[in-house]
Each structure stands twice: as C-alpha cells, then as structure tokens.
C-alpha cells in the first residue's frame, strides 16, 4: 500500500474555503458545484482526491520514513522566534462549504460542534483553475477582505503545468509561459497587507516524474514565481513544497527545493509540509527543521505545517482516502511557540471528503463530525 503524497487530487470541485468560482471551471465528472453566497464574487476551484482507491500523486511506501531526529540547535536557534512574526490573526473567508452546510442545517444536532470546531476557524483559499482574465480580481477579493479585518489570508496557487504528473489532478496552465503570465496576474491581486502563499503543493516533492529538462524548467518557473509574488507585495510570505515526513528524505527534498529557489530570500520565506495529509505535527516539525538545515538558506527561513486532520497521525496501513480514526489537528495559528515553525495552517479544511466517506471534494458532515467529536 502506498502512502498518499499530499492527496492533492482530481481538480474540479471546491475544497474548503471557497464555494464561489470562476465561470466554466468544472471538469467533466467533477463533483457538484457549490452555489455561491449572493454577496460573494467568484473564487477559484480547488483540488479533490481521486476516487479510484489510489492517490493521484506519487509517494513512497509506508515504511520509507526518513529519520525525524531534531537537527543541531545551532541553526534552529538562529531562526526568528515565532512571536516576532505572529502579528494579526489568520483570515477566515466567509464563504465556504462548511459554512454553507451550517447555515442550511441549523437544527442538525451536529451543527453546533461542526460550526465551532471547523466553520469558525480559518482555512486556505485555493486558486486551481487557469483563468488569466479573472485571477487578479479573485485574489484581490480575498486579500481586500482580509485587509479590512486586519487579518492574514492563506492563498494556494495551484496551476503549474503538468500538475500531478497527469494524474487525477491534472490540469493547470497549458505551458510555463502561460503560467508565468498567470503568476504575474495573481501577484497583481495581492495588495500590500501581510499574506501567506502556499506555492504549488506537490510541485517539488513530486517532480521526479518529469524529465530532467522539464523538471529544471519547472524549478526556474517556481523560483520566478516567488520573486514575482514578493516583489509585488513585500509583506507576502511565500513557502515552497517540502512534501511531508513520510515522503522524500530531508536531504533529497532540500536539494530539490534549492533548485526551485526556496533558499533565496528574494523568492522564499521557507517551506510547507503535510498538505492534505495526516502526519503528526511533531514529526513534521522535526522533518521540516531537517529540510531547512539541509537547505542552507538564510537563518530566518521557516516552515508552515498543514494540521487540518493530523490529530491522530497517519494511519499505519498507509490508507489515504478518508481513513477512519483521524482527528483534526492543532488550530490554525501564527503563534506556534516553536522556533522556525511560522504557522500551523488548515490548508485542506477538515470535513472535505477524499471520495470514500462522501463525494470527492464535498463537505461531508458525518466525516466532519467524526473528526471533531
């Protein structure tokens, strides 16, 4: 049984923080569209898992875990303390699938717990459809809403060409020139407030499926993307794909990240890990610190971790599709109390099904309730 890499799969429906989308975005065979709230402008589509029983992205066996011992304290101690960057609170976008369900089911006995534990907490906004004409305005709708509340939004650009290596999440921009133009437009919507950008999940950890020339070209585009985003908004913090603690060994992942620009302060503020996965926060902290040490970038590079459903860790059998016995993890926060760990984020909002306990990509109240009760 293979371990799901990031379980970022099968684009076509909305996952979590977005329920209004651009026009004409739904892929054939995708799950049901979500009706937008009447006051919300269209927002982007996001990935959902495959329903075939195998993850869409490539991953190692369940036993191929890298060591997770903490690195030497020298580098860790040099990193900026978390409290120095905590700043404002994370942004909770008002239009989400879980919020739609809560509003539609006020008398359901599960509603109070789901509302307080999931719907009331911030999660990421994904931009997964290649729509150059509207991407700037859709990003701006989120960043301006966050700025009005003096909060920090989490944005996920997910349009790299050959996304998911032709698997269930295939799609994205038609080529790297189009991707560069899309990123330019994305950056134009960032505004001037603080924003966290989780740049292209799986794009680095899964890059081994590409021929060497295509992989190098992708890394060049990712490095450029980071530079463009940070130049457009110096308050933006951009994080690069480190996979997770059960995927590539830290040294190998760091070598790939360096090629993608993650060690350069002009492009990067650090790395992200565990997107849509289940590995424990403790394991991810240790792994991310190893990756950062091996990356050899500036001492203030940090990491952000997806804690949306890792409260009980990864299932021992490597199951990836709505595995039983999972729990939500630590609440989203910019104040982790861990040196070098800049934030715990809900990149994949809990309650979004992988396709086994509900329609793939849909908010599934029974699954959500199991995660939080």
Short mmCIF file of C-alpha atoms in Angstrom, two decimals:
data_model
loop_
_atom_site.label_atom_id
_atom_site.label_comp_id
_atom_site.label_asym_id
_atom_site.label_seq_id
_atom_site.Cartn_x
_atom_site.Cartn_y
_atom_site.Cartn_z
CA UNK A 1 0.00 0.00 0.00
CA UNK A 2 1.42 3.36 -0.92
CA UNK A 3 1.20 6.38 1.32
CA UNK A 4 -0.63 9.34 -0.15
CA UNK A 5 1.82 12.05 -1.02
CA UNK A 6 -0.28 15.11 -0.41
CA UNK A 7 -3.61 13.73 -1.57
CA UNK A 8 -3.99 16.81 -3.74
CA UNK A 9 -6.04 15.26 -6.48
CA UNK A 10 -8.75 15.43 -9.12
CA UNK A 11 -9.39 19.11 -9.64
CA UNK A 12 -12.98 20.01 -10.33
CA UNK A 13 -14.78 20.80 -7.10
CA UNK A 14 -14.22 23.17 -4.26
CA UNK A 15 -12.30 22.12 -1.20
CA UNK A 16 -12.93 24.10 1.94
CA UNK A 17 -12.61 27.83 1.98
CA UNK A 18 -14.09 28.52 -1.43
CA UNK A 19 -17.59 27.99 -2.69
CA UNK A 20 -17.92 30.59 -5.42
CA UNK A 21 -15.86 30.02 -8.54
CA UNK A 22 -14.95 31.35 -11.94
CA UNK A 23 -17.25 30.64 -14.83
CA UNK A 24 -16.92 27.41 -16.79
CA UNK A 25 -14.39 25.86 -14.47
CA UNK A 26 -15.82 22.49 -13.59
CA UNK A 27 -14.11 19.48 -15.11
CA UNK A 28 -16.07 16.64 -16.61
CA UNK A 29 -17.12 14.19 -13.97
CA UNK A 30 -16.40 16.60 -11.17
CA UNK A 31 -18.49 16.72 -8.04
CA UNK A 32 -21.43 19.08 -7.71
CA UNK A 33 -20.81 22.77 -7.99
CA UNK A 34 -21.31 24.85 -4.90
CA UNK A 35 -23.82 27.65 -5.05
CA UNK A 36 -22.06 30.87 -4.14
CA UNK A 37 -23.35 33.15 -1.45
CA UNK A 38 -25.15 36.04 -3.17
CA UNK A 39 -22.75 38.66 -1.89
CA UNK A 40 -19.55 36.84 -2.90
CA UNK A 41 -17.66 37.31 -6.13
CA UNK A 42 -16.48 34.17 -7.95
CA UNK A 43 -13.47 32.44 -6.43
CA UNK A 44 -11.28 29.59 -7.66
CA UNK A 45 -11.71 25.87 -7.96
CA UNK A 46 -9.57 23.59 -5.81
CA UNK A 47 -8.33 20.01 -5.96
CA UNK A 48 -10.09 16.94 -4.66
CA UNK A 49 -8.85 13.38 -4.22
CA UNK A 50 -9.19 10.57 -6.70
CA UNK A 51 -11.95 8.03 -6.16
CA UNK A 52 -10.01 5.15 -7.66
CA UNK A 53 -8.62 3.90 -4.36
CA UNK A 54 -5.08 5.04 -5.12
CA UNK A 55 -3.68 8.52 -4.55
CA UNK A 56 -3.19 10.67 -7.58
CA UNK A 57 0.36 11.65 -6.71
CA UNK A 58 3.46 9.53 -6.46
CA UNK A 59 4.69 8.58 -2.99
CA UNK A 60 6.97 6.18 -1.13
CA UNK A 61 5.97 3.05 0.71
CA UNK A 62 4.68 3.34 4.24
CA UNK A 63 7.96 2.08 5.63
CA UNK A 64 10.16 4.54 3.76
CA UNK A 65 10.13 7.13 6.52
CA UNK A 66 13.08 9.47 6.90
CA UNK A 67 14.54 9.88 10.33
CA UNK A 68 12.92 12.62 12.36
CA UNK A 69 15.50 13.49 14.95
CA UNK A 70 15.84 17.20 15.64
CA UNK A 71 18.75 19.00 13.94
CA UNK A 72 21.57 20.57 15.82
CA UNK A 73 20.34 23.55 17.87
CA UNK A 74 22.75 25.96 16.22
CA UNK A 75 20.68 26.65 13.14
CA UNK A 76 17.31 26.33 14.86
CA UNK A 77 18.29 28.90 17.49
CA UNK A 78 19.27 31.39 14.80
CA UNK A 79 15.83 31.37 13.22
CA UNK A 80 13.43 34.17 14.01
CA UNK A 81 11.32 33.48 17.10
CA UNK A 82 7.71 32.77 16.27
CA UNK A 83 6.38 35.53 18.49
CA UNK A 84 8.19 38.12 16.40
CA UNK A 85 6.10 37.27 13.33
CA UNK A 86 2.79 36.34 14.95
CA UNK A 87 1.20 39.71 14.16
CA UNK A 88 -2.52 39.66 13.36
CA UNK A 89 -4.79 36.64 13.28
CA UNK A 90 -5.40 34.39 10.28
CA UNK A 91 -8.31 35.22 7.99
CA UNK A 92 -11.47 33.12 7.86
CA UNK A 93 -13.12 33.61 4.48
CA UNK A 94 -16.89 33.93 4.98
CA UNK A 95 -17.85 31.74 2.02
CA UNK A 96 -17.03 28.06 2.44
CA UNK A 97 -18.67 24.69 2.00
CA UNK A 98 -18.79 24.02 5.71
CA UNK A 99 -20.30 27.44 6.35
CA UNK A 100 -22.91 26.76 3.66
CA UNK A 101 -23.81 23.47 5.37
CA UNK A 102 -24.04 25.08 8.81
CA UNK A 103 -26.37 27.79 7.51
CA UNK A 104 -28.55 25.21 5.77
CA UNK A 105 -28.79 22.87 8.79
CA UNK A 106 -29.42 24.96 11.91
CA UNK A 107 -31.39 22.16 13.58
CA UNK A 108 -28.98 19.31 12.91
CA UNK A 109 -27.61 18.08 16.27
CA UNK A 110 -24.10 18.03 14.79
CA UNK A 111 -24.20 21.66 13.72
CA UNK A 112 -23.00 23.37 16.93
CA UNK A 113 -19.86 21.26 17.15
CA UNK A 114 -19.07 21.48 13.42
CA UNK A 115 -19.68 25.22 13.47
CA UNK A 116 -17.43 25.88 16.45
CA UNK A 117 -14.64 23.45 15.62
CA UNK A 118 -14.44 23.80 11.82
CA UNK A 119 -16.60 26.52 10.27
CA UNK A 120 -15.48 29.10 12.79
CA UNK A 121 -11.77 28.66 12.07
CA UNK A 122 -9.62 29.99 9.22
CA UNK A 123 -8.55 27.86 6.28
CA UNK A 124 -6.77 28.39 2.98
CA UNK A 125 -8.24 29.67 -0.28
CA UNK A 126 -7.19 27.66 -3.34
CA UNK A 127 -6.78 29.01 -6.88
CA UNK A 128 -6.63 25.95 -9.11
CA UNK A 129 -8.21 26.99 -12.39
CA UNK A 130 -6.20 28.69 -15.10
CA UNK A 131 -8.28 31.80 -15.76
CA UNK A 132 -5.86 34.64 -16.60
CA UNK A 133 -8.58 37.22 -17.20
CA UNK A 134 -10.06 36.96 -13.68
CA UNK A 135 -7.32 35.68 -11.42
CA UNK A 136 -6.16 39.12 -10.24
CA UNK A 137 -9.66 40.20 -9.26
CA UNK A 138 -10.37 36.91 -7.49
CA UNK A 139 -7.17 37.11 -5.49
CA UNK A 140 -7.91 40.76 -4.71
CA UNK A 141 -11.37 39.85 -3.41
CA UNK A 142 -9.75 37.64 -0.77
CA UNK A 143 -6.84 39.89 0.17
CA UNK A 144 -9.00 43.00 0.42
CA UNK A 145 -11.49 41.17 2.61
CA UNK A 146 -8.67 40.07 4.88
CA UNK A 147 -7.14 43.56 4.96
CA UNK A 148 -10.46 45.05 6.02
CA UNK A 149 -10.38 42.77 9.06
CA UNK A 150 -6.63 43.26 9.63
CA UNK A 151 -6.11 39.53 9.25
CA UNK A 152 -3.76 37.34 7.24
CA UNK A 153 -5.18 35.26 4.37
CA UNK A 154 -3.64 31.98 3.22
CA UNK A 155 -3.61 31.60 -0.57
CA UNK A 156 -2.74 28.46 -2.56
CA UNK A 157 -1.75 28.97 -6.22
CA UNK A 158 -2.22 25.57 -7.89
CA UNK A 159 -1.82 25.91 -11.65
CA UNK A 160 1.66 24.65 -12.50
CA UNK A 161 1.75 22.87 -15.91
CA UNK A 162 1.73 19.05 -15.78
CA UNK A 163 0.18 19.29 -12.34
CA UNK A 164 0.00 15.90 -10.63
CA UNK A 165 2.07 14.46 -13.48
CA UNK A 166 -1.07 13.72 -15.50
CA UNK A 167 -2.88 12.04 -12.61
CA UNK A 168 -6.30 12.78 -11.18
CA UNK A 169 -5.37 16.42 -10.51
CA UNK A 170 -4.02 17.00 -13.99
CA UNK A 171 -4.53 20.48 -15.32
CA UNK A 172 -3.11 23.88 -14.66
CA UNK A 173 -1.64 26.29 -17.17
CA UNK A 174 -1.01 24.93 -20.67
CA UNK A 175 2.71 25.75 -20.56
CA UNK A 176 5.26 27.60 -18.47
CA UNK A 177 4.95 30.84 -20.43
CA UNK A 178 1.23 30.86 -19.65
CA UNK A 179 1.99 30.01 -16.04
CA UNK A 180 4.40 32.93 -15.76
CA UNK A 181 1.69 35.27 -17.04
CA UNK A 182 -0.84 33.74 -14.62
CA UNK A 183 1.51 34.29 -11.68
CA UNK A 184 2.03 37.90 -12.77
CA UNK A 185 -1.74 38.41 -12.67
CA UNK A 186 -2.03 36.52 -9.37
CA UNK A 187 0.60 38.81 -7.85
CA UNK A 188 -1.32 41.87 -9.00
CA UNK A 189 -4.14 40.92 -6.63
CA UNK A 190 -2.01 40.52 -3.52
CA UNK A 191 -2.41 44.06 -2.25
CA UNK A 192 0.03 45.40 0.34
CA UNK A 193 -1.03 43.62 3.51
CA UNK A 194 0.50 40.52 5.05
CA UNK A 195 -0.41 37.34 3.19
CA UNK A 196 0.80 33.74 3.26
CA UNK A 197 1.26 31.96 -0.07
CA UNK A 198 1.47 28.15 -0.10
CA UNK A 199 3.04 27.87 -3.55
CA UNK A 200 2.01 24.86 -5.66
CA UNK A 201 1.53 21.78 -3.46
CA UNK A 202 3.37 18.68 -4.77
CA UNK A 203 5.27 20.73 -7.36
CA UNK A 204 8.69 19.98 -5.85
CA UNK A 205 8.21 16.72 -3.94
CA UNK A 206 6.53 15.06 -6.92
CA UNK A 207 8.82 16.50 -9.60
CA UNK A 208 10.68 13.22 -10.12
CA UNK A 209 8.05 12.16 -12.63
CA UNK A 210 9.25 14.85 -15.05
CA UNK A 211 12.16 14.50 -17.50
CA UNK A 212 15.22 16.34 -16.24
CA UNK A 213 14.82 19.23 -18.67
CA UNK A 214 11.16 19.74 -17.79
CA UNK A 215 11.96 19.49 -14.10
CA UNK A 216 14.64 22.18 -14.39
CA UNK A 217 12.23 24.41 -16.31
CA UNK A 218 9.58 23.92 -13.61
CA UNK A 219 12.04 24.88 -10.90
CA UNK A 220 13.01 28.00 -12.83
CA UNK A 221 9.32 28.94 -13.06
CA UNK A 222 8.79 28.33 -9.34
CA UNK A 223 11.79 30.46 -8.40
CA UNK A 224 10.48 33.20 -10.66
CA UNK A 225 7.02 32.89 -9.12
CA UNK A 226 8.38 33.50 -5.65
CA UNK A 227 10.31 36.56 -6.82
CA UNK A 228 7.26 37.99 -8.59
CA UNK A 229 4.96 37.46 -5.60
CA UNK A 230 7.37 39.02 -3.12
CA UNK A 231 8.21 41.92 -5.42
CA UNK A 232 4.51 42.68 -5.88
CA UNK A 233 3.90 42.65 -2.14
CA UNK A 234 6.94 42.79 0.15
CA UNK A 235 4.67 41.76 3.04
CA UNK A 236 3.85 38.45 1.32
CA UNK A 237 5.40 35.31 2.77
CA UNK A 238 5.96 32.59 0.19
CA UNK A 239 6.50 28.95 1.16
CA UNK A 240 7.71 26.08 -1.06
CA UNK A 241 6.68 22.43 -1.23
CA UNK A 242 8.55 20.10 1.14
CA UNK A 243 6.15 17.17 0.79
CA UNK A 244 5.86 15.56 4.21
CA UNK A 245 7.81 13.47 6.71
CA UNK A 246 6.78 10.20 5.07
CA UNK A 247 7.88 11.13 1.53
CA UNK A 248 11.36 12.18 0.42
CA UNK A 249 14.28 12.14 2.86
CA UNK A 250 15.12 15.62 4.13
CA UNK A 251 18.43 15.94 2.28
CA UNK A 252 16.92 14.91 -1.04
CA UNK A 253 13.96 17.26 -0.62
CA UNK A 254 16.27 20.14 0.30
CA UNK A 255 18.35 19.60 -2.83
CA UNK A 256 15.19 19.84 -4.96
CA UNK A 257 13.95 22.89 -3.06
CA UNK A 258 17.23 24.69 -3.56
CA UNK A 259 16.89 24.28 -7.33
CA UNK A 260 13.36 25.74 -7.10
CA UNK A 261 14.54 28.91 -5.35
CA UNK A 262 13.45 28.04 -1.81
CA UNK A 263 16.82 29.02 -0.33
CA UNK A 264 16.77 32.51 -1.82
CA UNK A 265 15.31 35.35 0.27
CA UNK A 266 14.24 37.05 -2.96
CA UNK A 267 11.87 34.14 -3.64
CA UNK A 268 11.15 32.38 -0.40
CA UNK A 269 10.30 32.62 3.26
CA UNK A 270 10.67 28.87 3.74
CA UNK A 271 8.77 25.64 3.21
CA UNK A 272 5.41 23.98 3.82
CA UNK A 273 4.62 20.36 4.59
CA UNK A 274 1.83 17.84 5.19
CA UNK A 275 -0.70 19.45 2.84
CA UNK A 276 -3.87 17.29 2.84
CA UNK A 277 -2.05 14.61 4.80
CA UNK A 278 -2.09 13.12 8.29
CA UNK A 279 1.45 13.02 9.68
CA UNK A 280 1.78 14.28 13.24
CA UNK A 281 2.81 17.83 13.95
CA UNK A 282 5.75 16.55 15.98
CA UNK A 283 7.06 14.53 13.05
CA UNK A 284 6.55 17.44 10.67
CA UNK A 285 8.38 19.88 12.95
CA UNK A 286 11.40 17.58 13.15
CA UNK A 287 11.33 16.87 9.41
CA UNK A 288 10.91 20.50 8.41
CA UNK A 289 13.82 21.54 10.58
CA UNK A 290 15.98 18.90 8.92
CA UNK A 291 14.94 20.16 5.49
CA UNK A 292 15.67 23.78 6.46
CA UNK A 293 19.08 22.85 7.85
CA UNK A 294 19.94 20.94 4.68
CA UNK A 295 18.58 23.75 2.53
CA UNK A 296 21.28 26.04 3.83
CA UNK A 297 19.39 29.24 3.17
CA UNK A 298 19.14 32.33 5.37
CA UNK A 299 18.69 31.57 9.07
CA UNK A 300 15.25 33.19 9.16
CA UNK A 301 13.65 30.76 6.70
CA UNK A 302 10.77 28.98 8.42
CA UNK A 303 8.11 26.35 7.85
CA UNK A 304 4.33 26.13 7.90
CA UNK A 305 2.51 22.85 8.54
CA UNK A 306 -0.95 21.68 7.50
CA UNK A 307 -2.57 20.47 10.73
CA UNK A 308 -6.11 20.22 9.42
CA UNK A 309 -6.59 16.50 10.11
CA UNK A 310 -3.42 15.13 11.65
CA UNK A 311 -4.55 14.94 15.27
CA UNK A 312 -4.12 11.16 15.41
CA UNK A 313 -1.30 10.92 12.90
CA UNK A 314 -1.18 8.91 9.69
CA UNK A 315 -2.90 5.51 9.63
CA UNK A 316 -0.38 2.67 9.96
CA UNK A 317 -1.61 0.90 6.83
CA UNK A 318 -0.95 3.93 4.64
CA UNK A 319 -4.64 4.48 3.86
CA UNK A 320 -5.23 7.89 2.33
CA UNK A 321 -8.94 8.08 1.44
CA UNK A 322 -10.88 9.38 4.45
CA UNK A 323 -9.14 6.91 6.78
CA UNK A 324 -11.06 6.14 9.94
CA UNK A 325 -9.87 7.23 13.34
CA UNK A 326 -8.40 10.54 12.21
CA UNK A 327 -8.90 13.78 14.13
CA UNK A 328 -8.48 17.46 13.44
CA UNK A 329 -5.08 18.73 14.48
CA UNK A 330 -3.90 21.93 16.09
CA UNK A 331 -5.91 25.03 15.39
CA UNK A 332 -4.61 27.40 12.71
CA UNK A 333 -2.27 29.95 14.27
CA UNK A 334 0.67 32.21 13.57
CA UNK A 335 1.96 31.68 17.10
CA UNK A 336 3.22 28.10 17.28
CA UNK A 337 5.69 28.52 20.12
CA UNK A 338 8.20 26.51 18.05
CA UNK A 339 11.35 28.22 16.74
CA UNK A 340 11.46 28.06 12.95
CA UNK A 341 7.81 26.98 12.64
CA UNK A 342 5.96 30.06 11.43
CA UNK A 343 2.39 28.74 11.41
CA UNK A 344 0.04 25.83 11.73
CA UNK A 345 -2.48 26.12 8.89
CA UNK A 346 -5.59 24.34 7.69
CA UNK A 347 -4.65 24.10 4.05
CA UNK A 348 -7.19 21.32 3.42
CA UNK A 349 -10.19 22.15 5.60
CA UNK A 350 -11.42 19.22 7.70
CA UNK A 351 -14.66 17.60 6.65
CA UNK A 352 -13.81 17.69 2.95
CA UNK A 353 -14.05 14.09 1.75
CA UNK A 354 -11.34 12.32 -0.22
CA UNK A 355 -14.07 10.37 -2.01
CA UNK A 356 -14.77 7.46 0.33
CA UNK A 357 -16.99 8.81 3.10
CA UNK A 358 -18.68 11.24 0.77
CA UNK A 359 -18.49 12.65 -2.73
CA UNK A 360 -14.90 13.54 -3.52
CA UNK A 361 -14.23 17.14 -2.65
CA UNK A 362 -17.58 17.69 -0.95
CA UNK A 363 -18.13 18.71 2.62
CA UNK A 364 -19.39 15.57 4.38
CA UNK A 365 -20.99 16.27 7.77
CA UNK A 366 -20.63 12.72 9.07
CA UNK A 367 -16.90 12.78 8.29
CA UNK A 368 -16.52 16.24 9.81
CA UNK A 369 -18.34 15.16 12.95
CA UNK A 370 -16.12 12.11 13.31
CA UNK A 371 -13.05 14.34 13.07
CA UNK A 372 -14.13 16.74 15.79
CA UNK A 373 -16.29 14.92 18.31
#
